[in-house]
Coordinates of C-alpha atoms in Angstrom, one line a residue:
Chain A
M197 CA -8.6 13.8 -13.8
A198 CA -9.1 16.5 -16.8
A199 CA -11.7 14.9 -18.2
I200 CA -14.3 15.2 -15.0
H201 CA -13.8 18.3 -14.8
G202 CA -13.8 19.3 -18.9
D203 CA -17.7 17.7 -18.1
V204 CA -18.9 19.5 -15.8
H205 CA -17.6 22.8 -17.3
G206 CA -20.2 22.8 -19.1
H207 CA -23.7 23.0 -16.2
G208 CA -23.5 26.7 -16.8
H209 CA -20.9 28.6 -14.8
D210 CA -19.4 31.5 -16.5
D211 CA -16.3 29.7 -16.6
H212 CA -13.4 32.4 -18.9
H213 CA -10.8 30.1 -17.6
P214 CA -7.7 29.2 -20.1
T215 CA -7.9 25.6 -21.8
G216 CA -5.8 23.4 -22.6
I217 CA -1.9 23.7 -20.5
M218 CA -2.8 26.8 -19.8
R219 CA -5.5 26.1 -17.9
W220 CA -3.4 23.6 -15.1
I221 CA -0.6 26.3 -15.0
T222 CA -2.8 29.0 -14.1
T223 CA -5.4 27.9 -12.6
T224 CA -7.0 28.9 -9.2
N225 CA -9.2 26.2 -8.3
H226 CA -8.6 23.9 -5.1
K227 CA -10.1 20.8 -7.3
D228 CA -7.7 21.6 -10.3
I229 CA -4.8 22.0 -7.6
G230 CA -5.9 19.2 -5.8
S231 CA -5.7 16.9 -8.6
M232 CA -2.3 19.0 -9.5
Y233 CA -0.9 17.8 -6.1
L234 CA -2.1 14.5 -6.1
W235 CA -0.9 13.6 -9.7
F236 CA 2.8 14.4 -9.1
S237 CA 2.8 13.0 -5.7
L238 CA 1.5 9.7 -7.4
A239 CA 4.4 10.4 -9.9
M240 CA 6.8 11.1 -7.4
F241 CA 6.0 7.9 -5.4
F242 CA 6.7 5.9 -8.5
T243 CA 9.9 7.3 -8.6
G244 CA 10.9 7.6 -4.8
G245 CA 9.4 3.6 -5.5
F246 CA 12.1 3.1 -8.5
L247 CA 14.7 4.5 -6.4
A248 CA 13.1 2.0 -3.7
L249 CA 13.8 -1.5 -5.6
G250 CA 17.0 -0.2 -7.2
I251 CA 18.0 -1.5 -3.4
R252 CA 15.9 -4.3 -3.1
A253 CA 17.5 -5.4 -6.2
E254 CA 20.7 -4.1 -4.7
L255 CA 20.6 -6.5 -1.6
F256 CA 18.9 -9.7 -3.6
Q257 CA 21.6 -11.0 -2.8
P258 CA 25.0 -10.2 -0.5
G259 CA 28.1 -8.9 -2.8
I260 CA 27.8 -6.1 -5.2
Q261 CA 25.5 -6.7 -7.8
I262 CA 24.0 -3.5 -9.9
L263 CA 24.4 -0.4 -8.0
E264 CA 27.7 1.4 -7.4
P265 CA 28.5 2.4 -3.3
E266 CA 28.1 5.1 -3.9
L267 CA 24.7 5.1 -6.6
F268 CA 23.4 3.0 -3.9
N269 CA 23.7 5.4 -1.3
S270 CA 22.3 8.1 -3.4
F271 CA 19.4 5.4 -4.0
T272 CA 19.0 5.5 0.3
T273 CA 19.2 9.6 0.1
L274 CA 17.1 10.5 -2.9
H275 CA 14.4 7.7 -1.9
G276 CA 14.0 8.6 1.6
L277 CA 13.5 12.4 -0.1
I278 CA 11.2 12.1 -2.7
M279 CA 9.1 9.7 -0.8
V280 CA 8.9 12.0 1.9
F281 CA 8.7 15.6 0.2
G282 CA 7.3 14.6 -2.9
A283 CA 5.1 12.4 -2.3
I284 CA 3.3 11.7 1.3
M285 CA 3.8 15.3 2.5
P286 CA 2.1 16.4 -1.1
A287 CA -0.6 14.4 -1.5
F288 CA -2.0 14.9 2.0
V289 CA -1.5 18.3 0.9
G290 CA -4.0 17.4 -2.4
F291 CA -6.5 16.3 -0.3
A292 CA -6.6 18.9 1.8
N293 CA -7.2 21.0 -1.6
W294 CA -9.6 19.0 -2.7
Q295 CA -11.2 18.3 0.6
V296 CA -11.3 20.3 3.4
P297 CA -13.0 23.8 1.0
L298 CA -15.8 21.6 0.6
M299 CA -16.1 19.7 4.0
I300 CA -15.9 22.6 5.8
G301 CA -18.5 24.5 2.9
A302 CA -16.3 27.1 1.6
P303 CA -16.2 27.5 -2.3
D304 CA -12.2 27.6 -2.6
M305 CA -8.9 27.9 -0.9
A306 CA -8.6 31.5 1.1
F307 CA -5.5 32.5 -1.0
A308 CA -5.9 31.1 -4.5
R309 CA -3.1 32.6 -6.3
M310 CA -0.9 31.6 -3.3
N311 CA -2.3 28.1 -3.9
N312 CA -1.3 27.8 -7.4
W313 CA 2.1 28.9 -6.4
S314 CA 2.6 26.3 -4.1
F315 CA 2.2 23.6 -6.7
W316 CA 4.1 24.9 -8.9
L317 CA 7.0 25.8 -6.5
L318 CA 7.1 21.4 -6.7
P319 CA 7.4 20.3 -10.1
V320 CA 11.0 22.5 -10.1
A321 CA 12.5 20.8 -6.9
A322 CA 11.2 17.1 -8.0
S323 CA 13.3 18.4 -11.7
L324 CA 16.5 19.1 -9.0
L325 CA 16.4 16.5 -7.1
V326 CA 15.7 13.7 -9.6
S327 CA 18.2 15.7 -11.6
S328 CA 21.3 15.8 -9.1
F329 CA 21.7 12.0 -10.1
F330 CA 23.2 13.4 -13.4
V331 CA 25.5 16.2 -12.8
P332 CA 29.1 16.0 -11.6
G333 CA 29.6 13.9 -8.9
G334 CA 26.3 12.4 -8.7
A335 CA 23.2 12.9 -6.6
A336 CA 23.4 13.4 -2.6
A337 CA 24.2 10.7 -0.9
G338 CA 25.1 11.5 2.9
G339 CA 21.2 9.9 3.6
W340 CA 18.0 11.9 3.8
T341 CA 19.0 13.4 7.0
F342 CA 22.2 15.1 5.4
Y343 CA 24.1 14.8 8.4
P344 CA 26.9 16.7 7.6
P345 CA 29.7 16.3 7.4
L346 CA 28.8 13.9 4.9
S347 CA 26.7 16.6 2.7
T348 CA 29.2 19.8 3.5
Q349 CA 31.7 17.1 1.6
G350 CA 29.5 16.1 -1.4
G351 CA 29.5 17.7 -4.8
L352 CA 27.0 20.4 -6.8
G353 CA 24.2 17.5 -5.9
V354 CA 24.1 18.9 -2.5
D355 CA 24.1 21.8 -3.2
M356 CA 20.6 20.9 -5.6
M357 CA 19.3 19.3 -3.4
I358 CA 19.6 22.2 -0.6
F359 CA 17.4 24.6 -3.1
A360 CA 15.1 21.9 -3.1
V361 CA 14.3 21.0 -0.2
H362 CA 14.5 25.4 0.0
I363 CA 11.5 25.2 -2.3
L364 CA 9.5 22.4 -1.2
G365 CA 9.7 24.0 2.8
A366 CA 8.8 27.0 1.2
S367 CA 5.6 25.8 -0.9
S368 CA 5.0 23.9 2.2
I369 CA 4.6 26.7 4.4
M370 CA 2.9 28.4 1.7
G371 CA 0.0 25.6 1.6
A372 CA 0.1 25.1 5.3
I373 CA -1.0 29.4 6.3
N374 CA -3.4 29.0 3.1
I375 CA -5.4 26.2 5.1
I376 CA -5.4 27.0 8.4
T377 CA -6.4 30.6 7.0
T378 CA -9.1 28.6 5.0
I379 CA -10.3 26.8 8.2
L380 CA -10.5 29.5 10.1
N381 CA -12.5 32.3 7.9
M382 CA -14.5 29.9 5.6
R383 CA -16.3 28.0 7.3
A384 CA -19.8 27.6 6.9
P385 CA -22.2 29.5 9.0
G386 CA -22.5 27.7 12.3
M387 CA -20.1 25.4 11.6
K388 CA -18.2 26.2 15.3
L389 CA -14.3 24.6 14.6
M390 CA -15.6 22.0 17.2
D391 CA -18.7 21.0 15.1
M392 CA -15.4 20.7 12.2
P393 CA -15.1 17.5 10.7
L394 CA -11.7 15.0 11.7
F395 CA -9.9 15.4 8.3
V396 CA -10.3 19.4 8.8
W397 CA -9.2 19.4 12.0
T398 CA -6.5 17.0 11.7
W399 CA -5.2 19.1 8.7
L400 CA -5.6 22.7 11.1
I401 CA -3.5 21.2 13.7
T402 CA -0.1 20.3 10.9
A403 CA -0.6 22.8 9.6
Y404 CA 0.1 24.5 12.4
L405 CA 2.9 22.4 13.2
L406 CA 4.4 23.1 9.7
V407 CA 4.8 27.1 10.1
L408 CA 6.2 26.1 12.7
V409 CA 9.2 23.3 11.8
M410 CA 9.4 23.5 8.3
P411 CA 11.2 27.3 9.3
V412 CA 13.6 25.5 11.0
L413 CA 14.5 23.2 7.9
A414 CA 15.0 25.7 5.9
G415 CA 17.9 27.4 8.4
T416 CA 19.9 24.0 9.4
V417 CA 20.0 24.0 4.9
T418 CA 20.6 27.2 4.9
M419 CA 23.5 27.0 7.4
L420 CA 25.4 24.3 5.3
L421 CA 24.9 25.8 2.8
T422 CA 27.0 28.7 3.8
D423 CA 29.3 25.6 5.7
R424 CA 30.1 24.9 2.5
H425 CA 30.4 27.7 0.3
F426 CA 30.7 30.5 3.0
G427 CA 33.3 29.9 5.3
T428 CA 31.0 29.5 8.2
S429 CA 30.9 26.6 10.7
F430 CA 28.2 26.2 12.0
F431 CA 28.9 22.3 12.2
N432 CA 32.7 22.4 11.2
A433 CA 34.3 21.0 14.8
A434 CA 37.4 22.5 13.0
G435 CA 36.1 26.0 12.8
G436 CA 34.5 25.4 16.6
G437 CA 30.6 24.5 15.4
D438 CA 29.4 21.2 15.9
P439 CA 28.2 18.6 13.9
V440 CA 25.9 18.0 16.8
L441 CA 24.4 20.8 16.8
F442 CA 22.7 19.8 13.0
Q443 CA 21.9 16.9 14.4
H444 CA 19.3 18.8 16.9
I445 CA 18.3 21.6 14.9
F446 CA 17.3 19.0 12.2
W447 CA 15.3 17.0 14.3
F448 CA 14.0 19.6 15.8
F449 CA 11.8 19.9 12.6
G450 CA 12.1 15.8 11.8
H451 CA 10.0 14.3 15.1
P452 CA 7.2 16.9 14.4
E453 CA 7.6 16.0 10.5
V454 CA 6.4 12.4 11.2
Y455 CA 3.5 13.9 12.9
I456 CA 3.2 16.5 10.0
M457 CA 3.1 12.8 7.3
I458 CA 0.4 11.2 9.9
L459 CA -1.6 13.1 11.8
P460 CA -4.0 14.5 8.3
A461 CA -3.7 9.4 7.9
F462 CA -5.7 10.2 11.3
G463 CA -8.0 12.5 10.2
I464 CA -8.6 10.4 7.3
V465 CA -9.1 7.1 8.6
S466 CA -11.2 8.7 11.8
E467 CA -13.4 9.7 8.1
I468 CA -14.0 6.5 7.3
I469 CA -14.6 4.1 10.3
P470 CA -17.4 5.9 11.5
T471 CA -19.3 6.1 7.8
F472 CA -18.2 2.2 7.2
A473 CA -19.5 1.0 10.7
R474 CA -22.6 3.4 10.2
K475 CA -22.5 4.8 13.8
P476 CA -20.3 8.4 15.0
L477 CA -17.5 8.5 15.5
F478 CA -16.6 7.6 18.9
G479 CA -15.0 10.5 21.1
Y480 CA -14.5 13.0 18.5
S481 CA -14.1 15.6 21.4
S482 CA -10.8 13.3 23.0
M483 CA -9.8 12.5 18.9
V484 CA -9.3 16.1 18.7
Y485 CA -7.4 17.1 21.8
A486 CA -5.5 13.6 21.6
T487 CA -4.8 15.0 18.1
A488 CA -3.3 18.5 19.7
S489 CA -1.4 16.9 22.5
I490 CA 0.2 14.7 19.6
A491 CA 1.8 17.8 18.1
I492 CA 2.5 20.2 21.2
L493 CA 4.4 16.9 22.3
S494 CA 5.9 15.7 19.1
C495 CA 8.1 19.3 19.8
V496 CA 10.1 17.7 23.1
V497 CA 11.0 14.8 21.4
W498 CA 13.1 15.2 19.0
A499 CA 16.9 13.7 20.6
H500 CA 15.5 10.2 21.1
H501 CA 16.6 10.2 17.2
M502 CA 20.3 11.2 18.7
F503 CA 20.9 8.1 21.8
T504 CA 24.1 7.4 20.5
A505 CA 25.1 10.8 19.7
G506 CA 26.6 11.2 22.9
M507 CA 23.7 12.5 25.4
P508 CA 24.1 13.0 29.1
T509 CA 22.2 10.0 31.3
V510 CA 19.0 13.3 31.8
G511 CA 19.0 13.9 28.6
Q512 CA 18.6 10.4 27.6
L513 CA 16.1 9.7 30.8
F514 CA 13.6 12.8 29.8
F515 CA 14.3 12.4 26.2
M516 CA 12.5 8.6 26.8
Y517 CA 10.5 9.3 29.0
S518 CA 8.2 12.2 26.6
T519 CA 8.8 10.0 23.8
M520 CA 6.5 6.8 25.8
L521 CA 3.6 9.5 26.5
I522 CA 3.0 10.3 23.4
A523 CA 1.6 6.5 23.1
V524 CA -0.7 7.9 25.1
P525 CA -2.9 10.4 23.0
T526 CA -2.3 7.5 20.6
G527 CA -3.3 5.1 21.9
V528 CA -6.1 6.8 22.6
K529 CA -7.4 7.1 19.1
V530 CA -6.6 3.5 18.6
F531 CA -8.9 3.0 21.0
N532 CA -11.4 5.3 19.7
W533 CA -11.1 3.6 16.1
T534 CA -12.0 0.1 18.0
A535 CA -14.7 1.3 19.8
T536 CA -16.7 2.9 16.7
M537 CA -16.3 -0.4 15.2
W538 CA -17.7 -1.9 17.9
R539 CA -21.3 -3.0 17.8
G540 CA -21.5 -1.4 14.6
S541 CA -22.9 -2.5 11.2
M542 CA -19.7 -2.7 8.9
T543 CA -19.4 -3.1 5.7
F544 CA -15.9 -4.1 3.8
E545 CA -15.4 -1.7 0.6
T546 CA -12.0 -1.2 -0.5
P547 CA -11.8 2.4 1.6
M548 CA -12.8 0.4 4.9
L549 CA -10.0 -2.8 3.9
F550 CA -7.3 0.4 4.2
A551 CA -8.2 1.8 7.3
I552 CA -8.4 -1.4 9.5
G553 CA -4.9 -2.4 7.6
F554 CA -3.9 1.0 8.1
I555 CA -5.5 0.7 12.6
F556 CA -3.9 -2.9 12.6
L557 CA -0.3 -2.2 11.1
F558 CA 0.0 1.6 12.3
V559 CA -0.1 0.0 15.7
I560 CA 2.6 -2.2 15.1
G561 CA 4.9 0.3 13.8
G562 CA 4.1 2.7 17.3
F563 CA 4.2 -0.6 19.3
S564 CA 8.1 -1.0 17.7
G565 CA 8.6 3.0 17.9
V566 CA 8.3 2.5 21.6
I567 CA 10.9 -0.5 22.3
C568 CA 12.8 2.0 19.6
A569 CA 12.5 4.8 22.8
I570 CA 14.2 3.1 24.9
V571 CA 17.5 3.8 25.8
P572 CA 19.5 0.7 25.7
I573 CA 17.1 -0.8 23.2
D574 CA 17.5 1.6 21.3
I575 CA 21.9 2.0 21.8
Q576 CA 21.3 -1.6 20.0
V577 CA 19.4 -1.4 17.7
Q578 CA 19.5 1.8 16.4
D579 CA 20.9 2.3 12.5
T580 CA 19.5 -1.3 12.3
Y581 CA 17.1 -3.2 9.7
Y582 CA 14.9 -2.3 12.8
V583 CA 14.3 0.8 12.8
I584 CA 13.7 1.1 9.0
A585 CA 10.8 -1.2 9.6
H586 CA 9.7 0.3 12.2
F587 CA 9.6 3.8 10.6
H588 CA 8.2 2.2 6.9
Y589 CA 5.1 0.4 9.2
V590 CA 4.7 4.0 10.6
L591 CA 4.6 5.8 6.7
V592 CA 4.0 2.9 4.2
S593 CA 1.0 1.5 6.2
G594 CA 0.3 4.0 8.4
A595 CA 0.5 6.9 5.9
L596 CA 0.6 5.6 2.1
F597 CA -2.5 3.5 3.2
S598 CA -4.3 6.0 4.5
L599 CA -4.2 7.6 1.4
F600 CA -5.0 4.8 -0.6
A601 CA -8.1 4.2 2.2
G602 CA -9.4 8.3 1.0
A603 CA -8.5 8.0 -2.3
Y604 CA -11.4 5.0 -3.0
Y605 CA -13.7 6.8 -0.2
W606 CA -13.4 9.9 -2.2
L607 CA -12.6 9.4 -5.7
P608 CA -16.7 8.9 -6.9
K609 CA -17.0 12.3 -5.5
W610 CA -14.3 13.9 -7.6
T611 CA -14.8 11.1 -10.4
G612 CA -18.3 10.9 -10.9
H613 CA -17.6 7.4 -11.5
M614 CA -17.4 4.7 -9.1
Y615 CA -13.9 2.5 -9.2
D616 CA -14.3 -1.3 -9.9
E617 CA -14.8 -2.8 -6.3
T618 CA -13.2 -6.1 -7.2
L619 CA -9.7 -5.0 -8.4
G620 CA -9.6 -2.5 -5.3
K621 CA -9.4 -5.2 -2.4
W622 CA -7.2 -6.7 -4.9
H623 CA -5.0 -4.0 -4.5
F624 CA -5.8 -4.0 -0.7
W625 CA -4.5 -7.6 -0.2
L626 CA -1.3 -7.8 -2.8
S627 CA -0.5 -3.9 -0.8
M628 CA -0.8 -5.4 2.8
I629 CA 1.0 -8.7 1.2
F630 CA 3.9 -7.9 -0.5
F631 CA 4.2 -4.7 2.4
N632 CA 4.8 -7.3 5.3
L633 CA 6.7 -9.9 3.4
T634 CA 9.0 -6.6 2.6
F635 CA 9.2 -4.9 5.6
F636 CA 8.4 -7.3 8.6
V637 CA 11.4 -9.4 8.2
Q638 CA 13.7 -5.9 8.1
H639 CA 12.8 -6.9 12.3
F640 CA 14.6 -10.0 12.1
L641 CA 16.6 -8.6 10.3
G642 CA 17.7 -5.7 12.6
L643 CA 17.2 -7.9 15.6
A644 CA 20.4 -9.9 14.5
G645 CA 22.2 -6.7 13.8
M646 CA 22.2 -5.9 10.0
P647 CA 23.4 -2.2 8.8
R648 CA 20.9 0.4 7.5
R649 CA 22.2 2.0 3.9
I650 CA 24.7 -0.2 3.1
P651 CA 25.2 -2.2 -0.6
D652 CA 26.7 -5.4 1.2
Y653 CA 26.2 -7.6 4.1
A654 CA 27.5 -10.5 5.6
L655 CA 26.3 -14.4 4.3
Q656 CA 23.6 -14.4 7.1
F657 CA 21.6 -12.4 6.3
A658 CA 21.2 -13.6 3.0
D659 CA 17.4 -15.5 3.3
F660 CA 15.6 -12.6 4.8
N661 CA 16.5 -9.6 2.2
M662 CA 15.7 -12.1 -0.6
I663 CA 12.3 -12.2 1.2
S664 CA 12.5 -8.9 1.7
S665 CA 13.9 -7.8 -2.3
I666 CA 10.7 -10.5 -3.3
G667 CA 7.9 -8.7 -1.4
A668 CA 9.3 -5.2 -2.7
F669 CA 8.9 -5.9 -6.2
G670 CA 5.4 -7.9 -5.8
F671 CA 4.9 -4.0 -3.0
G672 CA 5.9 -1.9 -6.3
M673 CA 3.8 -4.2 -8.8
S674 CA 1.1 -3.8 -6.8
Q675 CA 0.7 -0.4 -7.3
L676 CA 0.6 0.3 -11.2
L677 CA -2.9 -2.1 -10.6
F678 CA -3.5 1.1 -7.9
V679 CA -3.2 3.9 -11.2
Y680 CA -4.9 1.5 -14.1
I681 CA -7.9 0.8 -11.2
V682 CA -7.5 4.8 -10.4
I683 CA -7.1 5.7 -14.6
K684 CA -10.5 3.0 -14.8
C685 CA -12.2 4.5 -13.0
V686 CA -11.9 8.5 -14.5
R687 CA -12.5 7.1 -17.6
S688 CA -15.9 5.3 -16.7
K689 CA -18.8 6.2 -18.4
E690 CA -20.4 5.0 -15.7
A691 CA -22.1 7.3 -12.9
A692 CA -21.4 6.5 -9.7
P693 CA -24.4 7.1 -7.6
E694 CA -25.3 10.4 -5.8
K695 CA -23.5 9.2 -2.3
P696 CA -22.3 5.8 -2.3
W697 CA -21.4 6.1 1.0
D698 CA -24.4 5.2 3.2
G699 CA -23.5 5.7 6.5
A700 CA -21.1 9.1 5.1
T701 CA -22.5 12.9 7.3
T702 CA -19.8 15.1 5.9
L703 CA -20.6 18.2 3.5
E704 CA -19.6 17.4 0.5
W705 CA -22.0 14.0 0.4
T706 CA -25.1 15.0 2.0
H707 CA -24.5 18.7 0.3
L708 CA -23.2 18.4 -2.6
P709 CA -24.1 16.2 -6.0
T710 CA -21.3 14.0 -7.1
P711 CA -19.1 15.0 -9.2
A712 CA -18.8 17.9 -7.1
P713 CA -19.1 20.6 -8.7
Y714 CA -16.4 23.0 -11.3
H715 CA -17.5 25.5 -8.6
S716 CA -19.1 24.4 -4.8
F717 CA -20.8 26.5 -2.5
E718 CA -20.8 29.8 -4.2
K719 CA -23.1 29.7 -1.6
P720 CA -22.3 28.9 2.0
P721 CA -24.5 25.9 2.7
V722 CA -26.7 25.6 6.0
F723 CA -24.4 23.7 8.5
K724 CA -26.9 22.0 10.4
P725 CA -24.4 20.2 13.1
V726 CA -24.8 16.8 14.0
S727 CA -24.2 15.3 17.4
H728 CA -20.8 13.8 17.0
Chain B
M57 CA -15.7 33.2 16.2
D58 CA -18.0 35.2 18.8
E59 CA -15.7 34.4 21.2
H60 CA -15.2 38.0 23.0
N61 CA -18.8 37.9 24.2
K62 CA -17.8 35.1 26.5
P63 CA -17.4 35.3 30.1
N64 CA -14.1 34.5 31.8
A65 CA -13.3 30.6 33.0
S66 CA -11.6 30.5 36.2
M67 CA -7.8 29.1 35.9
L68 CA -9.1 25.7 37.2
Q69 CA -11.2 24.8 34.6
V70 CA -8.3 25.6 32.2
A71 CA -6.3 24.0 33.4
K72 CA -8.4 21.4 33.8
A73 CA -9.1 21.3 30.0
V74 CA -5.7 21.5 28.7
L75 CA -4.9 18.2 31.7
A76 CA -7.7 16.4 29.3
A77 CA -6.6 17.4 26.2
F78 CA -2.7 16.1 27.0
I79 CA -4.0 12.9 27.7
G80 CA -6.6 12.8 25.2
I81 CA -9.7 12.0 26.9
R82 CA -13.0 14.9 27.3
K83 CA -16.5 14.6 28.8
K84 CA -18.6 15.4 26.5
D85 CA -20.4 17.7 29.2
D86 CA -17.0 19.0 30.3
L87 CA -16.4 19.6 26.9
E88 CA -19.2 21.8 25.6
N89 CA -19.6 24.1 28.7
D90 CA -15.6 24.7 28.2
A91 CA -16.4 25.5 24.1
A92 CA -19.4 27.8 26.0
N93 CA -16.7 29.3 28.9
I94 CA -13.1 28.9 27.9
K95 CA -11.4 32.0 25.4
P96 CA -9.4 30.3 22.3
S97 CA -6.6 32.6 24.1
Q98 CA -7.4 30.9 27.2
V99 CA -6.9 27.6 26.0
I100 CA -3.5 28.5 24.1
I101 CA -1.8 31.0 27.1
G102 CA -3.0 27.4 29.2
G103 CA -1.7 25.4 26.7
L104 CA 2.0 26.8 26.9
I105 CA 2.2 27.2 30.7
G106 CA 0.6 23.1 30.8
G107 CA 3.9 22.5 27.8
A108 CA 6.1 24.4 30.3
I109 CA 5.0 22.2 33.4
F110 CA 4.8 19.1 31.5
V111 CA 8.7 19.5 30.5
V112 CA 9.7 20.6 34.1
T113 CA 7.8 17.8 35.2
I114 CA 10.1 14.8 33.5
L115 CA 12.9 16.5 33.8
F116 CA 11.9 16.7 37.7
V117 CA 11.4 12.7 37.4
V118 CA 14.7 11.7 35.6
K119 CA 16.8 14.2 38.2
I120 CA 15.1 12.0 41.7
I121 CA 16.3 8.8 38.9
V122 CA 19.6 9.9 38.9
N123 CA 21.0 11.5 41.5

């Protein structure tokens, strides 16, 4: 979004920052860094998407067509890693960079230079991941969860993945500390915690989760590294270690990670639904409480990912019950969004369509999650396409749809131009149709017993796989439309209205011009709490 | 934040607030009362104790079922 910032520089500020490429390398401006995060995550989204299409092309028909099994495994592994750590997480951090200061009335992030550093670590990690395809032995191929012994046996590609995860973890921790400090210390005078917009609340809680679990991930991959190169046996049964230990530590990180990717999505949707229903959010405080509750519960459910790894019945029941109880606060949220829309003066612009699509499809993903939480069912469906369908409903139609919703919602504020509403609606409906075409049928494949992470399959799975592959290519192509819409919006000559959404009540819409100037809230705004 | 001058809430009020947080539902009046009377440190300690009680309760239920 360089073009926009170039325009607003002329507004009389004493900006003596470098121009050209050095501007982006040295920038400490939260808007510049936010934009870089968003463009980076978009690039990674297409990289991960390319791998996904490779997977789906191979699975279009039974038999081995275009990918050798080893390369296929690398594709599934890197697809997961790139989408989780390269696309979804940085995209939410990009939103936080842009929106948190604007929504709390702060001039910038608390640690501006650390902000720059946390971004510039990302391309290094991404390069490590992508280039690992070209080293001897190829990229890591043990799945995005890199369970030993597969991950203790792989080649150089696994080491590159381990370093990439270290770097991404460091970046996330720095980003989280920055967000926590900004929110706790830099709110506009008069804005109490319970006055903060929901997006800021969900990010505050997410940031605490990040600080809690990213060091655990770093510890896990370090243990993996020492097992691989320094003769330790943390995860090696032959040396007195235990491979199941890895699973416990990994999922102690991994399950809160799921909520790290979905809580900010809840925040974005909680901003958009009230705006387009023209009503205050129903149950603001219960939304905050439910978010905190989900975050706490997310730390005591990790072993539901390991029901078939061997576990006493007491353990299975404990993790089954605790997992099912998460449905309670999540249900409260879905109820609140629905109640917000109830008798609202709703209009259905693209952000609202994506937000409603989010609620509808996330609920499906949530329900299939409760189904997977039931031990006897999980033992049947674990490692099948049912699980793939479940978590894509949570992460694609959950996290990704909310990112699209947020992008359309704030594009006018970021760029000063309106996106093409007709094309936006096309993007939504194409995504909606092709997403369901891709993933709904995978429930049937999973129930019929098709295992995940395989390049070939038995003939009875052929029809649904063909449908799923057609859907995947349709979904992938539809996302090119999103890129076109964003570029068209950025390059547009037509100015957006000052406040395109008449129902918006947060500071960035009420106290700042459109587009937001390069330096905003140099003087703290006068904040008047609105009744929730 | 100027919570330092605020009066301390009773244990019962903190427990109620934490329980409400676990379920995810809180009345507006009660919330305002909480915000006025409970210090953040009380909520954090209450939340940790609540989390521990939650875990122990599920374990207790599981033990009963298994036996």
